PDB file of C-alpha atoms in Angstrom:
ATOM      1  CA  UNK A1483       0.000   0.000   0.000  1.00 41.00           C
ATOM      2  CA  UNK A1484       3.117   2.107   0.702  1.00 45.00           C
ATOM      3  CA  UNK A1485       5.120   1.128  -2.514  1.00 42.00           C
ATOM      4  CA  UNK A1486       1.234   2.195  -4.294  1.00 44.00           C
ATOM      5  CA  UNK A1487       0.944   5.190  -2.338  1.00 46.00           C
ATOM      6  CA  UNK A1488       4.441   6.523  -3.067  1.00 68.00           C
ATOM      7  CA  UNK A1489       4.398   5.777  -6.355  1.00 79.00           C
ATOM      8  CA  UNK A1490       0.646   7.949  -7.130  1.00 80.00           C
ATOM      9  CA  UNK A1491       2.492  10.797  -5.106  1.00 83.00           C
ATOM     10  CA  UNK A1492       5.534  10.460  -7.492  1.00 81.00           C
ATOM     11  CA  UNK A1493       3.659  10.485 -10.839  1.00 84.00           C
ATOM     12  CA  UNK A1494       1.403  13.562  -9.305  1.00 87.00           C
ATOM     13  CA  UNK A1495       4.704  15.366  -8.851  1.00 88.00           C
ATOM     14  CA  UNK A1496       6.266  14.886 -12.302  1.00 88.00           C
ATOM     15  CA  UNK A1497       2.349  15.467 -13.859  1.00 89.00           C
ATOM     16  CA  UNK A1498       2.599  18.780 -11.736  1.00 90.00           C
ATOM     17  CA  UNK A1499       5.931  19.859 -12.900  1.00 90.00           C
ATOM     18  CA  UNK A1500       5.708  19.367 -15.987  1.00 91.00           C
ATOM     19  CA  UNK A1501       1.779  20.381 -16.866  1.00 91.00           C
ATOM     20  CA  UNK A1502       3.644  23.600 -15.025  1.00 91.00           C
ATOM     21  CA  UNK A1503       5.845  24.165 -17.257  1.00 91.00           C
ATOM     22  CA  UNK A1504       3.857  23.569 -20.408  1.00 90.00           C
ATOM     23  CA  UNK A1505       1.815  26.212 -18.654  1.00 90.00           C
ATOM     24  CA  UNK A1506       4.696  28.846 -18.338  1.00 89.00           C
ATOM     25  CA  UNK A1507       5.921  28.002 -21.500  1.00 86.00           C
ATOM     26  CA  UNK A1508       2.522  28.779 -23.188  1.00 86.00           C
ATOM     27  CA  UNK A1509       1.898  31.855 -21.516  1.00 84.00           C
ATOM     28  CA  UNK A1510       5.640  33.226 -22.608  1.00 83.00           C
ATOM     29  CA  UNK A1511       4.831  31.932 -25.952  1.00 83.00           C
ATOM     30  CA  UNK A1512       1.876  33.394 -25.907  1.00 82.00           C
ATOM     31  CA  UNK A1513       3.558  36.917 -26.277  1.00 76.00           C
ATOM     32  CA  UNK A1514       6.056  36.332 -28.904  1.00 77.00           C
ATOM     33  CA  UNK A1515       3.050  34.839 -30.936  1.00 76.00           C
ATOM     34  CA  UNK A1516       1.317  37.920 -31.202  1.00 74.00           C
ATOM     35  CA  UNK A1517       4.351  39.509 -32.138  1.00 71.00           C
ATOM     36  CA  UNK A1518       4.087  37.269 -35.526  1.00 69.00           C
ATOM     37  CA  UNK A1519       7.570  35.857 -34.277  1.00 70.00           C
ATOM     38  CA  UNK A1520       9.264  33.043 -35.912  1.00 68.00           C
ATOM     39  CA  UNK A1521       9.503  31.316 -32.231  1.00 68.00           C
ATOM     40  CA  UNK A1522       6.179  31.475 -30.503  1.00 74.00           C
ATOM     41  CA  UNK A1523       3.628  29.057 -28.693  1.00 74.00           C
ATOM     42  CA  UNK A1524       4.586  26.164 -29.605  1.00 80.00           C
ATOM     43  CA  UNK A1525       8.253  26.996 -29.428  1.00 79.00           C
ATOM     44  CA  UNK A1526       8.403  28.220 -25.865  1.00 84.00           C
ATOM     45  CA  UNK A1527       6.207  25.469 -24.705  1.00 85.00           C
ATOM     46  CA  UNK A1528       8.365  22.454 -26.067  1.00 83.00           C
ATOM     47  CA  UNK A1529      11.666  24.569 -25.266  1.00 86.00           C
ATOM     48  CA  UNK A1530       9.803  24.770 -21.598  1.00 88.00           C
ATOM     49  CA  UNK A1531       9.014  21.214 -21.311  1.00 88.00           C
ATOM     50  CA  UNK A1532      11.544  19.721 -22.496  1.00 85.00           C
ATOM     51  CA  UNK A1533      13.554  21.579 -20.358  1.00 89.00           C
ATOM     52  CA  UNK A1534      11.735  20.480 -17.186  1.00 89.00           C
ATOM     53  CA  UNK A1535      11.947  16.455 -18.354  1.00 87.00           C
ATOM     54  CA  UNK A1536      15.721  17.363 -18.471  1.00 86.00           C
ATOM     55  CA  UNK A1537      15.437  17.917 -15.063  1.00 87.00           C
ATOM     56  CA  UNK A1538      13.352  15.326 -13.766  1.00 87.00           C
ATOM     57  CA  UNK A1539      15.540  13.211 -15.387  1.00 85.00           C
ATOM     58  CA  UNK A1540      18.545  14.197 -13.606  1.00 84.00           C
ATOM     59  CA  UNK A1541      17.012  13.989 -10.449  1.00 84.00           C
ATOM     60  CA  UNK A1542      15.325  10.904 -11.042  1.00 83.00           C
ATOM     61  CA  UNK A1543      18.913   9.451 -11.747  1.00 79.00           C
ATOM     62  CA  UNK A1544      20.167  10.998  -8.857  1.00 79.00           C
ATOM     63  CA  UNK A1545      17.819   9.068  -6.798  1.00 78.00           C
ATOM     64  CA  UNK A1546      18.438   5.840  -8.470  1.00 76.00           C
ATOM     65  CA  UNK A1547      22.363   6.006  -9.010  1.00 67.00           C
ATOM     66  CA  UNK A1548      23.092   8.890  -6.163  1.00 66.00           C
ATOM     67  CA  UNK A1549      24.262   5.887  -3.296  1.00 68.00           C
ATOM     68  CA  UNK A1550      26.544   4.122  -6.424  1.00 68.00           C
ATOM     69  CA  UNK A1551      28.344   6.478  -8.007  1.00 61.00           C
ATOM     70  CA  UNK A1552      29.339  10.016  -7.643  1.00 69.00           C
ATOM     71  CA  UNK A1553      26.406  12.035  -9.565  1.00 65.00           C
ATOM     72  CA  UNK A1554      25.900  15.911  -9.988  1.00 66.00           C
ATOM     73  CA  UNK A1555      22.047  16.231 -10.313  1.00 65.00           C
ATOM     74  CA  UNK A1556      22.675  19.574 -11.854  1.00 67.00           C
ATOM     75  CA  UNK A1557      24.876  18.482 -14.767  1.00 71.00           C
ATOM     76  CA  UNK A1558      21.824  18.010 -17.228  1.00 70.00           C
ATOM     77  CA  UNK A1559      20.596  21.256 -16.579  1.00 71.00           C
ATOM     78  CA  UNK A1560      23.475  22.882 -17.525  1.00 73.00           C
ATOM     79  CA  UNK A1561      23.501  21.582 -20.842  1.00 74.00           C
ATOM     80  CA  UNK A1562      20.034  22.784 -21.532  1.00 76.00           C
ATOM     81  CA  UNK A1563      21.482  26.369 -20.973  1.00 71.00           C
ATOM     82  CA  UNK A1564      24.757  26.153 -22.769  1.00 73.00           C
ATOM     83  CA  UNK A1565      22.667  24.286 -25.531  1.00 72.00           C
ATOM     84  CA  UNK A1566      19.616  26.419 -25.729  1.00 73.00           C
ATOM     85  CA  UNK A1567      22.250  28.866 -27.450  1.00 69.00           C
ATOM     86  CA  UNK A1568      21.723  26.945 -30.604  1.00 67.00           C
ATOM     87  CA  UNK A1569      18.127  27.386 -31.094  1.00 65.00           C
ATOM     88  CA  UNK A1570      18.351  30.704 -29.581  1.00 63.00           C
ATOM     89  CA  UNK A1571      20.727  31.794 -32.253  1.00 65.00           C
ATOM     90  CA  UNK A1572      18.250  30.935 -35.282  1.00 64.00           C
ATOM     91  CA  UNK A1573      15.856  33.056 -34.001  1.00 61.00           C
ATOM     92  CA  UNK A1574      18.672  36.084 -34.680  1.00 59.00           C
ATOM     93  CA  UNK A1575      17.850  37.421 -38.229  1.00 59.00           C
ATOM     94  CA  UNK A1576      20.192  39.640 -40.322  1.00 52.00           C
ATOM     95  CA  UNK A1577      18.357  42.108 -42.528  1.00 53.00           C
ATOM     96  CA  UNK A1578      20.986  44.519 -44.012  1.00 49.00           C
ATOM     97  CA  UNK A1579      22.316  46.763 -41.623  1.00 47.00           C
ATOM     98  CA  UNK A1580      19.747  45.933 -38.865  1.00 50.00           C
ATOM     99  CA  UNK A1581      19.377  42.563 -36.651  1.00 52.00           C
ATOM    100  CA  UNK A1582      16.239  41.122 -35.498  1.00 63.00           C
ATOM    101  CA  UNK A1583      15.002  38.690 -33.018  1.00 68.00           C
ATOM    102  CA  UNK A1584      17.555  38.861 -30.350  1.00 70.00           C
ATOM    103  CA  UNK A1585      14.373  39.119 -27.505  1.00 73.00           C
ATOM    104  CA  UNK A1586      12.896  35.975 -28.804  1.00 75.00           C
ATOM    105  CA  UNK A1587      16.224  34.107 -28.417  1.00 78.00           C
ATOM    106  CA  UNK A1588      16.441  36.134 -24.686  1.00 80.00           C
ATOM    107  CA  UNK A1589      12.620  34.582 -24.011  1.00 81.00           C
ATOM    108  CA  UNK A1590      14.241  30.849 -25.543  1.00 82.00           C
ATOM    109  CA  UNK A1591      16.787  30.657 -23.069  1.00 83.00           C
ATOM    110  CA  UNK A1592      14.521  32.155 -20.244  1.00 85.00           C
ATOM    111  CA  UNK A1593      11.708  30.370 -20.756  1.00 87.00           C
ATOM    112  CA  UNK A1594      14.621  27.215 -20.940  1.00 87.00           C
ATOM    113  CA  UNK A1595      15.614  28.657 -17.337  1.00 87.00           C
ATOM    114  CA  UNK A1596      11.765  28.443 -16.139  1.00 91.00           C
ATOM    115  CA  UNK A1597      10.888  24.943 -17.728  1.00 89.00           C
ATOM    116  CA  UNK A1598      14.380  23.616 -15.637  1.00 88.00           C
ATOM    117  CA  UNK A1599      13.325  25.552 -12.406  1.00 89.00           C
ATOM    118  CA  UNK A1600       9.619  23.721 -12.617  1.00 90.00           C
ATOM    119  CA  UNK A1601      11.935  20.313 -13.093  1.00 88.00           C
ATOM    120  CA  UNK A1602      13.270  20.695 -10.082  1.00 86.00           C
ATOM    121  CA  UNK A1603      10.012  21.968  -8.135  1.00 87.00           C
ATOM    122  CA  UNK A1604      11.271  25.572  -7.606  1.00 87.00           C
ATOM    123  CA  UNK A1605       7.964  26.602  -8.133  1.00 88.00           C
ATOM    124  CA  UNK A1606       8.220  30.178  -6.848  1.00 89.00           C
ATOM    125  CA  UNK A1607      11.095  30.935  -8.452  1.00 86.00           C
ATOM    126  CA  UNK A1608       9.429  29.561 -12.089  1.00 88.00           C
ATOM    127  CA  UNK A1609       5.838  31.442 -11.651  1.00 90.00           C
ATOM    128  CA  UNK A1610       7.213  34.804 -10.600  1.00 89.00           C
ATOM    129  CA  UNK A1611      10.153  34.695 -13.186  1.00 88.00           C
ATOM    130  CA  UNK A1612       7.259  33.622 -15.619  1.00 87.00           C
ATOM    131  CA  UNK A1613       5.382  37.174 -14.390  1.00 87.00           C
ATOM    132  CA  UNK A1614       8.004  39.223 -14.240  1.00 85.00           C
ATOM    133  CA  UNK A1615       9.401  38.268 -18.137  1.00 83.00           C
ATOM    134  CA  UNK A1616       5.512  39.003 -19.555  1.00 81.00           C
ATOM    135  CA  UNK A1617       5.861  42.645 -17.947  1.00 81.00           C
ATOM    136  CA  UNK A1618       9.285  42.971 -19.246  1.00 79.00           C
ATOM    137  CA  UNK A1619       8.012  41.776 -22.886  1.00 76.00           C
ATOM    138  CA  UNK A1620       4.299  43.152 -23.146  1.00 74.00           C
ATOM    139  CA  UNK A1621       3.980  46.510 -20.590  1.00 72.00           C
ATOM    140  CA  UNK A1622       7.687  47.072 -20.804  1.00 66.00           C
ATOM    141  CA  UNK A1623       7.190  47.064 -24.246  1.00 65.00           C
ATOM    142  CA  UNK A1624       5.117  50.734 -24.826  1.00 63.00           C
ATOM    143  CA  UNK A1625       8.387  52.424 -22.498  1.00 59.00           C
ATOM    144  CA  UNK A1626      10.793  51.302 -24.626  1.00 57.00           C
ATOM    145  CA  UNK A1627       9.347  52.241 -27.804  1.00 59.00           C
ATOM    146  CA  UNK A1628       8.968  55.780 -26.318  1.00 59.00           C
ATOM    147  CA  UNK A1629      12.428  55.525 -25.519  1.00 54.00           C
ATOM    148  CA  UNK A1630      13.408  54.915 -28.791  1.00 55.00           C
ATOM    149  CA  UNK A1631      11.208  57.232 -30.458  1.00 52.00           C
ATOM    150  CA  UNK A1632      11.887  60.491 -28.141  1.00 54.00           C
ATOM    151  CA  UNK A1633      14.266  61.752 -30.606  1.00 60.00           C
ATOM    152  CA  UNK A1634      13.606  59.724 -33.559  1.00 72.00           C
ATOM    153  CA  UNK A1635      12.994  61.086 -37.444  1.00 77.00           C
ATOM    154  CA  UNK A1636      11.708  59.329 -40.011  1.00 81.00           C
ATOM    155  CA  UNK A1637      13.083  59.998 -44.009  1.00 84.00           C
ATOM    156  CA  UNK A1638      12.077  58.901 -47.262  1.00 87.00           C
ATOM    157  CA  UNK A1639      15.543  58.919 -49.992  1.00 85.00           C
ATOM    158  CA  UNK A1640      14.570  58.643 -53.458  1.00 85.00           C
ATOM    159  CA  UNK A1641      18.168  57.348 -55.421  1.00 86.00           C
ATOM    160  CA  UNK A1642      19.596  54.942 -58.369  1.00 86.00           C
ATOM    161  CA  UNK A1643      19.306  51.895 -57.794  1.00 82.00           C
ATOM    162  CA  UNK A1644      22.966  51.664 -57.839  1.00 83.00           C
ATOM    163  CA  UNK A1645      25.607  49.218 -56.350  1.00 82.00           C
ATOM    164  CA  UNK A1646      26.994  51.325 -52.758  1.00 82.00           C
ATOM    165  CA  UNK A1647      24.249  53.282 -52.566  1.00 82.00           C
ATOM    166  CA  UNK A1648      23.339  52.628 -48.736  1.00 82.00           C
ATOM    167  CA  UNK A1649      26.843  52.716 -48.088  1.00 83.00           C
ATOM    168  CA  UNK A1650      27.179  56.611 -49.099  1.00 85.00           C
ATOM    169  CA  UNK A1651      24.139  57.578 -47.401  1.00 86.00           C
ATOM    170  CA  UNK A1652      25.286  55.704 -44.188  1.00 83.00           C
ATOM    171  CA  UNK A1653      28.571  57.398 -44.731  1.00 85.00           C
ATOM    172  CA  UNK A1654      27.077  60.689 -44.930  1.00 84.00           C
ATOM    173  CA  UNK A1655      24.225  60.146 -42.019  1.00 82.00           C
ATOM    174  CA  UNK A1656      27.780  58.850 -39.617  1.00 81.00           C
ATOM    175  CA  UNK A1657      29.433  62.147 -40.330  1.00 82.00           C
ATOM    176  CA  UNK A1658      26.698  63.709 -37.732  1.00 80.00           C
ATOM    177  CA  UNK A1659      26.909  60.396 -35.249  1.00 79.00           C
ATOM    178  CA  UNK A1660      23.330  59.865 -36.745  1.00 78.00           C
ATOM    179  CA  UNK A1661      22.690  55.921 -36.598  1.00 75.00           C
ATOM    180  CA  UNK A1662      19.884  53.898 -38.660  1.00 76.00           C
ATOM    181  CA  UNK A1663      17.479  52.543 -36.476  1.00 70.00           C
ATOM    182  CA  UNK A1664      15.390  50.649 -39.081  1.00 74.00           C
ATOM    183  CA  UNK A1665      15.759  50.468 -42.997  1.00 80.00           C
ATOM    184  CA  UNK A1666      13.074  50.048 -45.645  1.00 80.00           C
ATOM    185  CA  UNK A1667      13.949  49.496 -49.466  1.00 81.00           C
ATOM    186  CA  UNK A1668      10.499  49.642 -51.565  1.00 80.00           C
ATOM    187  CA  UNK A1669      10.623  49.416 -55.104  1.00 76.00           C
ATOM    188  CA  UNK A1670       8.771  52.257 -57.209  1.00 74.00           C
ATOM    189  CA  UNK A1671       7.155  52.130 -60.631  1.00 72.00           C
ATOM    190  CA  UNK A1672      10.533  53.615 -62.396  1.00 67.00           C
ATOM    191  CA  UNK A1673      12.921  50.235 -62.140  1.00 70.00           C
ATOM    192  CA  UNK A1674      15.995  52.259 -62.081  1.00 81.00           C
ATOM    193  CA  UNK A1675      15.096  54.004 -58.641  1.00 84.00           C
ATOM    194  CA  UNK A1676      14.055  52.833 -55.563  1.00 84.00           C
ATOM    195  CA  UNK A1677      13.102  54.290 -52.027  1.00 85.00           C
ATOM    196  CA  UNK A1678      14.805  53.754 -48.721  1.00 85.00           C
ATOM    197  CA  UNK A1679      12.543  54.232 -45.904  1.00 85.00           C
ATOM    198  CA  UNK A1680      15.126  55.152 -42.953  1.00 81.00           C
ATOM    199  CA  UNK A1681      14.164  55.844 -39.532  1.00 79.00           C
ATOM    200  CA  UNK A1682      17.288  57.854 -37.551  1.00 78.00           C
ATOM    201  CA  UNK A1683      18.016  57.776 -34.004  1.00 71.00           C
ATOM    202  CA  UNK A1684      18.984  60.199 -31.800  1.00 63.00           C
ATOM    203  CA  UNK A1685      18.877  63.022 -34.192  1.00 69.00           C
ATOM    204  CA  UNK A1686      18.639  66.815 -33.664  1.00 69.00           C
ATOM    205  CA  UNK A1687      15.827  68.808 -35.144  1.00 66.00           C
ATOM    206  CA  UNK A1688      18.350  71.298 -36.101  1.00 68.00           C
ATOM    207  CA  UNK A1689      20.696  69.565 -38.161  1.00 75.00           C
ATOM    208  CA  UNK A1690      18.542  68.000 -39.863  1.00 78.00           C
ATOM    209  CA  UNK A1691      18.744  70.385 -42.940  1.00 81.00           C
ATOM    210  CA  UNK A1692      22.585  69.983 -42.922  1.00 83.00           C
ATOM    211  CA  UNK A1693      22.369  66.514 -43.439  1.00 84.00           C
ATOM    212  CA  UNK A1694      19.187  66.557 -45.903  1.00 83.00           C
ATOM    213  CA  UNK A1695      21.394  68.540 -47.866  1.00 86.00           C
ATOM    214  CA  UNK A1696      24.550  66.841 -47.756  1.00 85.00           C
ATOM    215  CA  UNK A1697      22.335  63.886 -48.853  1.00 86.00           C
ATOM    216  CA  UNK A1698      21.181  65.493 -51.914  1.00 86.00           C
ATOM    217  CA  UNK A1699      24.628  65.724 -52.888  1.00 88.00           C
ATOM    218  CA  UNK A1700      25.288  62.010 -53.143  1.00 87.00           C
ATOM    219  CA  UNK A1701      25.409  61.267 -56.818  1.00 86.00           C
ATOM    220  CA  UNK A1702      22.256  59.155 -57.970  1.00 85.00           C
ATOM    221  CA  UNK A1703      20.538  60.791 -55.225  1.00 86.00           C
ATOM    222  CA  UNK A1704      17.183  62.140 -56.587  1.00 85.00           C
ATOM    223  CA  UNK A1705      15.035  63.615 -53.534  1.00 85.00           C
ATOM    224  CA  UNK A1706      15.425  63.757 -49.529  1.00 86.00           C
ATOM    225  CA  UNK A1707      12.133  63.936 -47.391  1.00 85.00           C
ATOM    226  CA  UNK A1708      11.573  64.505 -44.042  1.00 80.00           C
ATOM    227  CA  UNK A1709       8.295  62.148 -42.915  1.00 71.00           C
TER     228      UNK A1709
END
């Protein structure tokens, strides 16, 4: 009755560590899925579980092997966390000049961190890291993009569609430490020009006609707008 009883109170545990985790996972996901992200519910909920069975496999080998051999019950974990790196990394997009997806590799390797704290049983820990990384990615979210927008300015660069193009204009925009938060290249009805939709950061209002100017001057160049 004691082997029966133990044994119910064992598979309970795992059930709730793991149905935890799928739980976390989702609601992590959750976000990055209505960001239209590459990595989203299903993602951070496998990443999450799995993460936790990596766990409650270590310890579960601990219990057998512990009195035997020599074990570390944390060794398995911290594969998951050098490993995560992997899937993390082809989340990371390279589009021109600007790189993209570097939060939804963060929330890969955190939401790795959660599923092996719900392994374990550190419940607290894994529920109010869960909370605390949804107001970091979702309310956090509106401050930053204030942030970035304070002193933000948004141009539209008619040109050639010539090879170095976006080089020149770069060259010209770092000669007033302006940098490119965000590119746009849109094709127009003439094939032999195109427009660059650039949004600056940290830009003064007042030097802006310097370097609308000194942009007009770059051969191929056929108008500068302000947006």
């Amino acid at each position: 009755m004691n082997f029966m009883y133990s044994n119910l109170m064992y598979f309970l545990e795992v059930l709730l560590r793991l149905c935890l985790a799928f739980i976390l996972g989702g609601i992590i996901g959750a976000e990055r899925e209505t960001e239209n992200k590459n990595a989203g519910f299903r993602t951070h909920i496998l990443v999450c579980l799995a993460s936790a069975l990596v766990m409650l496999t270590s310890e579960f080998i601990f219990k057998i092997y512990s009195d035997k051999v020599n074990l570390d019950p944390a060794r398995l974990g911290a594969q998951v966390i050098s490993g995560i790196g992997f899937l993390g990394a082809g989340a990371i997009i390279k589009e021109g000049i600007n790189v993209k997806g570097l939060t939804t590799a963060a929330t890969l390797w955190t939401v790795a961190c959660v599923g092996l704290a719900c392994g374990i049983g550190f419940y607290m820990g894994a529920i109010i890291s869960t909370v605390l990384i949804f107001v970091a990615l979702l309310l956090l979210k509106g401050l930053r993009d204030k942030f970035r927008n304070s002193n933000n300015i948004s141009i539209n660069i008619i040109t050639k569609d010539i090879p170095g193009q976006i080089g020149a204009i770069g060259s010209v925009l770092g000669k007033y430490n302006i940098n490119i938060g965000n590119i746009k290249i849109v094709q127009v009805e003439d094939d032999e020009n195109i427009l660059l939709v650039l949004n600056l950061m940290q830009v003064e209002e007042k030097s802006m006609l310097n370097v609308i100017g000194d942009l007009k001057m770059i051969e191929g160049v056929c108008s500068v707008e302000q947006s």
